[in-house]
PDB file of C-alpha atoms and ligand atoms in Angstrom:
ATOM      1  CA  UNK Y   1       0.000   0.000   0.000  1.00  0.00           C
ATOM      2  CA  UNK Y   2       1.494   3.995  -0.569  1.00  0.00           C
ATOM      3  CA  UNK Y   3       1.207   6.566   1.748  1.00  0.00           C
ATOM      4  CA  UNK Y   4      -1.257   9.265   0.484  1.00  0.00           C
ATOM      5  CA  UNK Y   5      -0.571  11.158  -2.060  1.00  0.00           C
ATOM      6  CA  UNK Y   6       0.934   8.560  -4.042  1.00  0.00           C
ATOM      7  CA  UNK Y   7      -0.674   7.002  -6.391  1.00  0.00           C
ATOM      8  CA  UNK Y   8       0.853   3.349  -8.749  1.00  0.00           C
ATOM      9  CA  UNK Y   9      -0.749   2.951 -11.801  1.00  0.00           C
ATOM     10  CA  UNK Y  10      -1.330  -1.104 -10.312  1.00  0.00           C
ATOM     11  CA  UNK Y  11      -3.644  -1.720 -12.710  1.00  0.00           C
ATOM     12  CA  UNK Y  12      -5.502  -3.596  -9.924  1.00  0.00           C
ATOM     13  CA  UNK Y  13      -5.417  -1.598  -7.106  1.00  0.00           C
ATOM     14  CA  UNK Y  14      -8.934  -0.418  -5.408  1.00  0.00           C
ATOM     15  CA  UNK Y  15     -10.272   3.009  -6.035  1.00  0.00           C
ATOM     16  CA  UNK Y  16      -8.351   3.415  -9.393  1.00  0.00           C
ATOM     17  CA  UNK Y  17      -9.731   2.757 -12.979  1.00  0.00           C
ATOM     18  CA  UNK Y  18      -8.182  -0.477 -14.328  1.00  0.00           C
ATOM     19  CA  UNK Y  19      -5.097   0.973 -16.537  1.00  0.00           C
ATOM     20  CA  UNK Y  20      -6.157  -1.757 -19.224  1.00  0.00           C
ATOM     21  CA  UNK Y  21      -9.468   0.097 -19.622  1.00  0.00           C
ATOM     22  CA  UNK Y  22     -10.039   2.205 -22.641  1.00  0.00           C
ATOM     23  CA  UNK Y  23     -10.840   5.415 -20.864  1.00  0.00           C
ATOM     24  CA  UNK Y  24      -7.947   5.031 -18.476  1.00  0.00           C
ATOM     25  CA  UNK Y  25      -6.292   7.915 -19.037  1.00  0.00           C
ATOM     26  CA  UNK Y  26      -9.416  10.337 -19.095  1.00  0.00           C
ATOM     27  CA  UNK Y  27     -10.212   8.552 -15.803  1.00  0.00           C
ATOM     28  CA  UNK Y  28      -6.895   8.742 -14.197  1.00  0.00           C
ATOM     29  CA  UNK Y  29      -6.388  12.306 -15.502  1.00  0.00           C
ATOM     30  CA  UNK Y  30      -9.023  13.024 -13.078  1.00  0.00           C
ATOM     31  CA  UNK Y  31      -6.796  12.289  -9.956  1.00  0.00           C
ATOM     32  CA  UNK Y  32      -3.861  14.084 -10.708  1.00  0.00           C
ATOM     33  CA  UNK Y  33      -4.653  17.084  -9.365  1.00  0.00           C
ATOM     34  CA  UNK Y  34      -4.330  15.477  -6.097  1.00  0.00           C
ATOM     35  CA  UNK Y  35      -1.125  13.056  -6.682  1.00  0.00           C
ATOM     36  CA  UNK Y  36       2.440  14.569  -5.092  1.00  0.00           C
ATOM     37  CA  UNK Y  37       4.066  11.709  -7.648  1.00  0.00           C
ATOM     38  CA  UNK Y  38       3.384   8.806  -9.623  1.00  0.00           C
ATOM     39  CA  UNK Y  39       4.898   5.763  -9.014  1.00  0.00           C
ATOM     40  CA  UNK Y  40       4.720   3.806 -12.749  1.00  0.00           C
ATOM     41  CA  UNK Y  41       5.611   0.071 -13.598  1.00  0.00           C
ATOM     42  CA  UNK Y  42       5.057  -2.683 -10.409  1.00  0.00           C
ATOM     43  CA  UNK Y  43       2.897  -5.109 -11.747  1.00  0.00           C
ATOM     44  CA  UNK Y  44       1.981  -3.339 -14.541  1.00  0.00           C
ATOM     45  CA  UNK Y  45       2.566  -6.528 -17.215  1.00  0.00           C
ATOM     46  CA  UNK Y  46       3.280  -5.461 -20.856  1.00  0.00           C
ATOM     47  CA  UNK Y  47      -0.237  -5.517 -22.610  1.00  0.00           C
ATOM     48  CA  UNK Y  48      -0.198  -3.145 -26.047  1.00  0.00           C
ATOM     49  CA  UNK Y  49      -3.281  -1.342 -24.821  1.00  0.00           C
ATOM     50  CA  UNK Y  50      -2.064  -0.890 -21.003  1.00  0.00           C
ATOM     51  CA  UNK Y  51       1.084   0.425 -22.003  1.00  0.00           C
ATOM     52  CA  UNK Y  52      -0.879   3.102 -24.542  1.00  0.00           C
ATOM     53  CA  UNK Y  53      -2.577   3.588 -21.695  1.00  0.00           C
ATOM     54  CA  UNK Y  54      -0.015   4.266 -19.316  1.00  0.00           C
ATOM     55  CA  UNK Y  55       2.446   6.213 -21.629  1.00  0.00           C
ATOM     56  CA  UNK Y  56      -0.873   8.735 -21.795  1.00  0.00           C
ATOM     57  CA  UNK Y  57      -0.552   8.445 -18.057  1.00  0.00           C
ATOM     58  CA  UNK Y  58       2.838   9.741 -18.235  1.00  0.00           C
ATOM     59  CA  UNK Y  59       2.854  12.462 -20.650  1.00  0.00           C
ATOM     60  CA  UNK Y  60      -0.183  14.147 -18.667  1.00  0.00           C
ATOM     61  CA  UNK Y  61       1.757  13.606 -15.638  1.00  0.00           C
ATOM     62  CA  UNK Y  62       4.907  15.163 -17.409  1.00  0.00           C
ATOM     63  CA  UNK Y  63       2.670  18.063 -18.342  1.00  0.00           C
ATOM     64  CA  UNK Y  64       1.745  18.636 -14.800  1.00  0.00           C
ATOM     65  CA  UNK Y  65       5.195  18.474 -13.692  1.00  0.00           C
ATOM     66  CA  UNK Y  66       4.218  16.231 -11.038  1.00  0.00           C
ATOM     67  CA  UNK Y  67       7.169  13.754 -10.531  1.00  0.00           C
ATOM     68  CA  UNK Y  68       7.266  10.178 -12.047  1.00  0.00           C
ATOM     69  CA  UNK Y  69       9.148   7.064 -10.327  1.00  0.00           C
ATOM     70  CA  UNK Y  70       9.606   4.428 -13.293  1.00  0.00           C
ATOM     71  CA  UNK Y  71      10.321   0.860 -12.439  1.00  0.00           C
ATOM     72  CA  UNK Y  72       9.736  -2.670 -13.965  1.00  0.00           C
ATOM     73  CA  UNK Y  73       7.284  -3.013 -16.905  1.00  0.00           C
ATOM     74  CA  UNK Y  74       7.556   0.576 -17.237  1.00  0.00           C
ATOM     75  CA  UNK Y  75      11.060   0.676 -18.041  1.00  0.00           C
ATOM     76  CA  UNK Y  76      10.134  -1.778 -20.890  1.00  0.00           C
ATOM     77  CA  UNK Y  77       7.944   1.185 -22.112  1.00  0.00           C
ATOM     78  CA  UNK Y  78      10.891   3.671 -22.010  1.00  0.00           C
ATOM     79  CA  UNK Y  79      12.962   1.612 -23.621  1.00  0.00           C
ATOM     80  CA  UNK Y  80      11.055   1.072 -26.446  1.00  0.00           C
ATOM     81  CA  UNK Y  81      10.364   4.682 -26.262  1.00  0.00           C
ATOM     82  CA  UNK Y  82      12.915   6.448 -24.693  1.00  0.00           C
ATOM     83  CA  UNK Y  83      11.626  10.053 -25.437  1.00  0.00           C
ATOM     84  CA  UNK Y  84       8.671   9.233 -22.992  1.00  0.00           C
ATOM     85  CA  UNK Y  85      11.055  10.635 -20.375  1.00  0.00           C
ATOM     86  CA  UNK Y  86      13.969  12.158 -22.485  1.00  0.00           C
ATOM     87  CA  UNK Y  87      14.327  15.357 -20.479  1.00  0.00           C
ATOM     88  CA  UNK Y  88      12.268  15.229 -17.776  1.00  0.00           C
ATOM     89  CA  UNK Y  89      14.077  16.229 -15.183  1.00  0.00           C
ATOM     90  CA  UNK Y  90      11.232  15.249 -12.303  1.00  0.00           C
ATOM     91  CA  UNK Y  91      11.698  11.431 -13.205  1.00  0.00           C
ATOM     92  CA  UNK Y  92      13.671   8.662 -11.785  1.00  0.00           C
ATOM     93  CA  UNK Y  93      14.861   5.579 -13.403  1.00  0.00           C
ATOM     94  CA  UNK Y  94      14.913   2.267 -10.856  1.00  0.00           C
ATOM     95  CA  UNK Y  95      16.513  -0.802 -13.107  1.00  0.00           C
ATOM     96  CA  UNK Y  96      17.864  -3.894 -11.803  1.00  0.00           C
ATOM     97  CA  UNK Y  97      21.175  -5.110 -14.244  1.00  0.00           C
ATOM     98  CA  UNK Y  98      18.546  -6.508 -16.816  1.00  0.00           C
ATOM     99  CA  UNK Y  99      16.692  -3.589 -16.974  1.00  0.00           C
ATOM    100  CA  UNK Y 100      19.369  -0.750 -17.186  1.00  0.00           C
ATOM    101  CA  UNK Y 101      21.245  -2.971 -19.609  1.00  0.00           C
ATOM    102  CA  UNK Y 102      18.089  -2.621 -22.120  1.00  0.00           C
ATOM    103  CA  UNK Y 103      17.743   1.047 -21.230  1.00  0.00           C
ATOM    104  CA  UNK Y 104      21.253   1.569 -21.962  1.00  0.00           C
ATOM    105  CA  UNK Y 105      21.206  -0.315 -25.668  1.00  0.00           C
ATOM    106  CA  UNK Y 106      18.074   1.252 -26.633  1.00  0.00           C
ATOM    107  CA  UNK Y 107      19.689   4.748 -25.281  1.00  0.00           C
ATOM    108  CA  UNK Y 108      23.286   4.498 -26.105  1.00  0.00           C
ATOM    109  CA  UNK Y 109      23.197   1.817 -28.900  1.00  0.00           C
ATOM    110  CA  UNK Y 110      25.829  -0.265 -27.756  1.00  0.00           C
ATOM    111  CA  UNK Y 111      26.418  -2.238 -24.157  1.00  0.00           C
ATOM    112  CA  UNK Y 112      26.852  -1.027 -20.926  1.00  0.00           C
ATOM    113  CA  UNK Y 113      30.189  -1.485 -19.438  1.00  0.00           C
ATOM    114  CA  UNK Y 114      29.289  -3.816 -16.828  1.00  0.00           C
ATOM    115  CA  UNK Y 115      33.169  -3.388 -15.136  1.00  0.00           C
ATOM    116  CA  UNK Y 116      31.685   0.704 -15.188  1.00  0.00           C
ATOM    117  CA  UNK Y 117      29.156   0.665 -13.189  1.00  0.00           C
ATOM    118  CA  UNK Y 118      29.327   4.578 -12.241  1.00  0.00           C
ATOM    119  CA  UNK Y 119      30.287   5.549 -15.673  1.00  0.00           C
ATOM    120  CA  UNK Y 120      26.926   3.687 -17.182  1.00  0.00           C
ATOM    121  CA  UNK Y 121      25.254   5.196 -14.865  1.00  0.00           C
ATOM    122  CA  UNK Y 122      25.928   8.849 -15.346  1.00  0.00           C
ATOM    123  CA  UNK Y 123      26.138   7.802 -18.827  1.00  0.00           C
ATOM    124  CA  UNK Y 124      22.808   7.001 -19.416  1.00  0.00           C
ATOM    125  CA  UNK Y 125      21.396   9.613 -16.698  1.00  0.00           C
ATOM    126  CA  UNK Y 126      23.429  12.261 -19.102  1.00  0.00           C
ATOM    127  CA  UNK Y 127      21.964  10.398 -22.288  1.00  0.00           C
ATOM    128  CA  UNK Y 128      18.481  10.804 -21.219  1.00  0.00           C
ATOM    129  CA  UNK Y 129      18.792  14.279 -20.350  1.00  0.00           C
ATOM    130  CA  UNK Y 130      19.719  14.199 -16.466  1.00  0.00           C
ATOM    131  CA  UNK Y 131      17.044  11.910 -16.031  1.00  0.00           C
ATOM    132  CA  UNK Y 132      17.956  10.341 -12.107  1.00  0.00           C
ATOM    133  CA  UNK Y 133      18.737   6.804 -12.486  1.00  0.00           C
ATOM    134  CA  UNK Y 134      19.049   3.841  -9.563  1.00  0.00           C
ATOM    135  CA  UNK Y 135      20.969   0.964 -10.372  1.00  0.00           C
ATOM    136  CA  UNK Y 136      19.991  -1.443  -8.380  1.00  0.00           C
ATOM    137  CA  UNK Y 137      22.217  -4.554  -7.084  1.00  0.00           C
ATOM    138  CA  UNK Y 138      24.837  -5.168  -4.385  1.00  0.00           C
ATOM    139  CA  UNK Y 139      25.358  -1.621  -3.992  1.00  0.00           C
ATOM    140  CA  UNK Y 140      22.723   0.796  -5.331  1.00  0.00           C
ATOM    141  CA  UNK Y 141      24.581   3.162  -8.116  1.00  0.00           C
ATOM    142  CA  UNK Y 142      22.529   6.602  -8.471  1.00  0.00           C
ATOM    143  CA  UNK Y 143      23.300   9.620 -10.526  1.00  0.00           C
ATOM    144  CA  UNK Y 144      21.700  12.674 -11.855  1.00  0.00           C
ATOM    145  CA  UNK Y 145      24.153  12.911 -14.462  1.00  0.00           C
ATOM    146  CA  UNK Y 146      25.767  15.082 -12.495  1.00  0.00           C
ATOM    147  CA  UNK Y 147      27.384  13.041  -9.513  1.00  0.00           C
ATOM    148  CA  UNK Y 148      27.414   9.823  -8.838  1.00  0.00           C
ATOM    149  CA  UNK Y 149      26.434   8.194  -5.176  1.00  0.00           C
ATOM    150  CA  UNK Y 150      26.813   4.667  -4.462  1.00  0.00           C
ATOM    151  CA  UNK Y 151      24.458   3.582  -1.288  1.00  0.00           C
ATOM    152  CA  UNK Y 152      26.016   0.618   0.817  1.00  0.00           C
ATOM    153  CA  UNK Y 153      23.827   0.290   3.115  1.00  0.00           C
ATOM    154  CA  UNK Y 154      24.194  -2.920   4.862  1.00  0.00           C
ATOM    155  CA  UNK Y 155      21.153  -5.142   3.658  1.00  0.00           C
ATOM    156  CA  UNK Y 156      21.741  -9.079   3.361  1.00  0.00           C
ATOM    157  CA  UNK Y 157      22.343 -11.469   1.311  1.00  0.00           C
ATOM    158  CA  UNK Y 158      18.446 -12.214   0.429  1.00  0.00           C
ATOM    159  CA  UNK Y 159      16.574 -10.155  -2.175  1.00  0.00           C
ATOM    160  CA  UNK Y 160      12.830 -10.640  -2.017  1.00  0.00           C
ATOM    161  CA  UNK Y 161      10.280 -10.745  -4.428  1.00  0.00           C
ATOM    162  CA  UNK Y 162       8.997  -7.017  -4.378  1.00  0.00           C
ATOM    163  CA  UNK Y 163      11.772  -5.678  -2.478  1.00  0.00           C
ATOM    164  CA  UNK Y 164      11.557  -3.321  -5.901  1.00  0.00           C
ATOM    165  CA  UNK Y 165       8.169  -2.215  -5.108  1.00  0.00           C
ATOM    166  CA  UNK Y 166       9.011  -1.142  -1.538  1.00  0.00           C
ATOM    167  CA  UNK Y 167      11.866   1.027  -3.067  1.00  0.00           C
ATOM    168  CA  UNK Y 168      10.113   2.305  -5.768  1.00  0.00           C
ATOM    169  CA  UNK Y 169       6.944   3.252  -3.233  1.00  0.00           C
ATOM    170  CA  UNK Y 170       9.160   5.140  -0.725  1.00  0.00           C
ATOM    171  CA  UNK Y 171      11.041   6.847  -3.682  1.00  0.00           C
ATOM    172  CA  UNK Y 172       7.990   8.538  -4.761  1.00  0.00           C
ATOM    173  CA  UNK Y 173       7.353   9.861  -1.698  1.00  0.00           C
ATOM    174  CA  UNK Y 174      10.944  10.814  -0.501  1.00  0.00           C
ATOM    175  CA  UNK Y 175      10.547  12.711  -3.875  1.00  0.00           C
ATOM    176  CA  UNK Y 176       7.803  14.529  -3.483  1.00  0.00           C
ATOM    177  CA  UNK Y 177       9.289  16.012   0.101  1.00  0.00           C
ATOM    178  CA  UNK Y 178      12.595  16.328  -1.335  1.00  0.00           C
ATOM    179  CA  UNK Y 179      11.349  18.451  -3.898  1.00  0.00           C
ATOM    180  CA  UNK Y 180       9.469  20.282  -1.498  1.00  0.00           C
ATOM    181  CA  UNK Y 181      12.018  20.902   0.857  1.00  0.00           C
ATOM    182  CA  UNK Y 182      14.238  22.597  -1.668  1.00  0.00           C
ATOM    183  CA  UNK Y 183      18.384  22.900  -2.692  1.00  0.00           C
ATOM    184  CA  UNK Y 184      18.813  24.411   0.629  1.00  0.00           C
ATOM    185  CA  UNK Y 185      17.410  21.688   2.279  1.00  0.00           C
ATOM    186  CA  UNK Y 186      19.084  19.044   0.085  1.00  0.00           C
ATOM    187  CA  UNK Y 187      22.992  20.670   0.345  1.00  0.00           C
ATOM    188  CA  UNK Y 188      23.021  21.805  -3.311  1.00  0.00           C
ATOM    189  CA  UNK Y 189      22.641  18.216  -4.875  1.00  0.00           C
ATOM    190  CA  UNK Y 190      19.470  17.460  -6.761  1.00  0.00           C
ATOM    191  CA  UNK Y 191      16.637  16.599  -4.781  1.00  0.00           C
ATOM    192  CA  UNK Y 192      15.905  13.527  -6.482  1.00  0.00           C
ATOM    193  CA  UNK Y 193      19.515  12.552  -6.278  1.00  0.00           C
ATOM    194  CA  UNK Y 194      18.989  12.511  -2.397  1.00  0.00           C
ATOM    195  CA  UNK Y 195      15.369  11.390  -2.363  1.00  0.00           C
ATOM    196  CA  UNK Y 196      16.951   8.094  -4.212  1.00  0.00           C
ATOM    197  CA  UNK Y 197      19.591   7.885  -1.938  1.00  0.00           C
ATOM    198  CA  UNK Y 198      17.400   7.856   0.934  1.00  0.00           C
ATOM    199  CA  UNK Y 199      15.058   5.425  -0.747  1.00  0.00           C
ATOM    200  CA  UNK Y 200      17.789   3.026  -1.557  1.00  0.00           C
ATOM    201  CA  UNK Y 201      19.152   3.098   1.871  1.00  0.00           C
ATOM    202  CA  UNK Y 202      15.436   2.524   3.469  1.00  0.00           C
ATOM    203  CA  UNK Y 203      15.042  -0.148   1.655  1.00  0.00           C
ATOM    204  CA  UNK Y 204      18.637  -1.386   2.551  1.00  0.00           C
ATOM    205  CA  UNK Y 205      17.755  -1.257   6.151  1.00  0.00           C
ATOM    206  CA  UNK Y 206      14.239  -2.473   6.229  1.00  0.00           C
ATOM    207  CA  UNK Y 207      16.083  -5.712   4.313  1.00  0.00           C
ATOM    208  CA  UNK Y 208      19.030  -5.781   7.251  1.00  0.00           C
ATOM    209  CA  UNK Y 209      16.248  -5.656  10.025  1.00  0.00           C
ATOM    210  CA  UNK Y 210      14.133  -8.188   8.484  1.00  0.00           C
ATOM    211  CA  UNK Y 211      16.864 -10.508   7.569  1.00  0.00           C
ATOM    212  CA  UNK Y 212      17.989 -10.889  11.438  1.00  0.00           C
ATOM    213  CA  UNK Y 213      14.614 -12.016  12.370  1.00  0.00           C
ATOM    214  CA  UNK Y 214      13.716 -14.129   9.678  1.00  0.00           C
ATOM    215  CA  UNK Y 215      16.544 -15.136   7.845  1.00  0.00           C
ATOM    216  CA  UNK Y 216      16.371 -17.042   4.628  1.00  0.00           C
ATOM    217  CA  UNK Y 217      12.460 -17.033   4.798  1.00  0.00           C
ATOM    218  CA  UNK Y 218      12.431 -12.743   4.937  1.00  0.00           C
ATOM    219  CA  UNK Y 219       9.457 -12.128   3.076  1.00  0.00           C
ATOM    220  CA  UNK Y 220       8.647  -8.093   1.787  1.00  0.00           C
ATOM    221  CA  UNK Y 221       6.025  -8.243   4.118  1.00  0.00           C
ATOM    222  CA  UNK Y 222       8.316  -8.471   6.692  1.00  0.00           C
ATOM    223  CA  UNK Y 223      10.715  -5.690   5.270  1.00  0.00           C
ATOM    224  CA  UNK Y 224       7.487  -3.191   4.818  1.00  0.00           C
ATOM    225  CA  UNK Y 225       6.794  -4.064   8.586  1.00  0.00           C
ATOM    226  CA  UNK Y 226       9.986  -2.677   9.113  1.00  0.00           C
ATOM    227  CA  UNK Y 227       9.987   0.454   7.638  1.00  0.00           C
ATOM    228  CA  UNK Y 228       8.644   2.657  10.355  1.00  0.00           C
ATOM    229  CA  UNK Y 229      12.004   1.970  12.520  1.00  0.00           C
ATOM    230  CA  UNK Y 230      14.360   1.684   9.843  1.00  0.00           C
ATOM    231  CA  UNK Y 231      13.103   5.316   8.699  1.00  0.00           C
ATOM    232  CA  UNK Y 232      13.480   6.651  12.451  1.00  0.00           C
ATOM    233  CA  UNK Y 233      16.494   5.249  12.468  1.00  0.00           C
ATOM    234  CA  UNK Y 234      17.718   6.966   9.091  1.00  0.00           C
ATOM    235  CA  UNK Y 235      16.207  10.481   9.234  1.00  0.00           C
ATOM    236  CA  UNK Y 236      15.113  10.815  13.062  1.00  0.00           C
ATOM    237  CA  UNK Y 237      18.207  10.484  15.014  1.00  0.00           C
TER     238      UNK Y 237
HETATM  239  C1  LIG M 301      23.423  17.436 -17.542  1.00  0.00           C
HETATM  240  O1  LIG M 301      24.426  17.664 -16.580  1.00  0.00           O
HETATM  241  C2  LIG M 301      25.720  17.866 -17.151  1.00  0.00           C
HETATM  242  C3  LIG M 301      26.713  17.954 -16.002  1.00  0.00           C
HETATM  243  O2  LIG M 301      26.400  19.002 -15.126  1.00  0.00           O
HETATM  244  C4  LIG M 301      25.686  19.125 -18.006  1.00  0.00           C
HETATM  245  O3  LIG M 301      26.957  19.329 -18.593  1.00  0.00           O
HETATM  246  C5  LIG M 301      24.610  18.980 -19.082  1.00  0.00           C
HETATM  247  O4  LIG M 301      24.471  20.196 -19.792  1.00  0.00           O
HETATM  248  C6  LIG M 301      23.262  18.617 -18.457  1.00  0.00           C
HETATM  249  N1  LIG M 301      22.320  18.306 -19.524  1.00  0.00           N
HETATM  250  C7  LIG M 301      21.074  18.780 -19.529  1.00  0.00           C
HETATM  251  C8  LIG M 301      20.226  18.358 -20.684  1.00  0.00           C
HETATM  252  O5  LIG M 301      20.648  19.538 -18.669  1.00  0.00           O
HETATM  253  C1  LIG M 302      27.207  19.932   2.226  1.00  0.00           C
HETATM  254  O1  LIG M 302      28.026  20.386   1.173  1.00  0.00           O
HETATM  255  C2  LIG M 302      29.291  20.875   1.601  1.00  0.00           C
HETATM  256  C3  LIG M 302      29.998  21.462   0.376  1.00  0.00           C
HETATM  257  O2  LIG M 302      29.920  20.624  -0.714  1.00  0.00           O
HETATM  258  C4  LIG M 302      30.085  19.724   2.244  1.00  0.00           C
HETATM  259  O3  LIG M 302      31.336  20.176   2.703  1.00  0.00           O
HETATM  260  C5  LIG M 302      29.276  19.176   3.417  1.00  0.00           C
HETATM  261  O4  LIG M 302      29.925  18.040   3.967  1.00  0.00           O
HETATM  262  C6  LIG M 302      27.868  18.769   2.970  1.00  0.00           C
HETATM  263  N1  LIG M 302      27.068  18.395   4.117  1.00  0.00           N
HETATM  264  C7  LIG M 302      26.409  17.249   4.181  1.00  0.00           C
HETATM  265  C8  LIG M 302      25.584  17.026   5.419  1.00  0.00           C
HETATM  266  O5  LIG M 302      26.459  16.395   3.303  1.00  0.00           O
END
């Protein structure tokens, strides 16, 4: 579940239109007066008429300037059509390897240096127009084409099945308060440089704290039940 004033495009969740429905984007239009970000891609699936649906979803987003977290079967759509977000500097980018190495081809036409991980990054972040990207994996590799920030965090050894979600739900809203709080507020980096970084390391921690109770069988259940202490212990202390 996201906090308020988030909204996923899920095409399932309660209270939203299905995205798969042909007035989707007249009916999601309708909420985004009221969204701080979008959060695009978990769950999403790769249907032609869903992803028409959601790169309308974007652009009227884009033309609110409300800012757009991308992850999963939403980076499929930008890679097929990378100038969905080409220059939008409110977005961020979340790939894991497999992801970011499609971005990257369909961007830069040729491979990623995968010994490079912080030039690929700022790379493609510079390629798409200082678009923020997150590279997820041991470390988390960020950049805003700009600088480059690696988050090591400690986490564990497990990565669970929609670990991504709980990263890509907290970005969106560290990115709407970043953004809020300003360049003063963020020591002169990009806000959604340090709403990433924040994100990343969250997530990190909620993984670290579930892992020591539950070991191997750490569910992201259990890492989402650990977020209120994990962020306490990041941003309160
Ligand atoms: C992106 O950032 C780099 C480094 O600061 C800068 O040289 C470049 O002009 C920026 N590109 C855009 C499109 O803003
Ligand atoms: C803020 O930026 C200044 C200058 O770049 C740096 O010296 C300082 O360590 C930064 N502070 C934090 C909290 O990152």
């Amino acid at each position: 579940r996201l906090p308020d004033g988030c909204a996923s495009s899920r095409g399932g969740d309660p209270g939203m239109q299905a995205s798969d429905s042909p007035n989707a984007v007249h009916e999601v239009e309708k909420w985004l007066p009221r969204l701080h970000a979008l959060v695009v891609g978990p769950g999403l699936g790769r249907d032609d008429v869903l992803l028409k649906n959601v790169k309308g979803i974007l652009e009227a987003s884009k033309a609110r300037g409300i800012p757009v977290v991308v992850d999963a079967d939403g980076l499929w759509l930008v890679a097929q059509q990378p100038a969905l977000i080409q220059g939008y500097q409110k977005a961020v980018l979340t790939p894991n390897h497999m992801e970011f190495g499609r971005l990257y081809e369909a961007v830069l036409r040729g491979p990623a240096d995968s010994a490079d991980h912080h030039g690929s990054v700022l790379r493609l972040s510079q390629a798409l127009g200082n678009v923020t990207v997150v590279l997820k994996g041991e470390h988390d590799v960020i950049s805003d084409g700009q600088q480059v920030l690696t988050c090591s965090q400690e986490g564990s050894s497990r990565r669970c099945g929609g670990q991504g979600d709980l990263l890509s739900g907290s970005l969106g809203v560290l990115v709407h308060w970043a953004l809020l709080a300003g360049p003063e507020k963020t020591n002169g980096s990009s806000p959604l440089l340090v709403a990433a970084f924040g994100a990343c390391a969250l997530t990190r921690l909620c993984n670290y704290q579930a892992f020591q109770k539950h070991g191997r069988s750490t569910t992201t259940t259990d890492m989402v039940a650990e977020v209120g202490v994990a962020f306490s212990k990041l941003f309160e202390t």
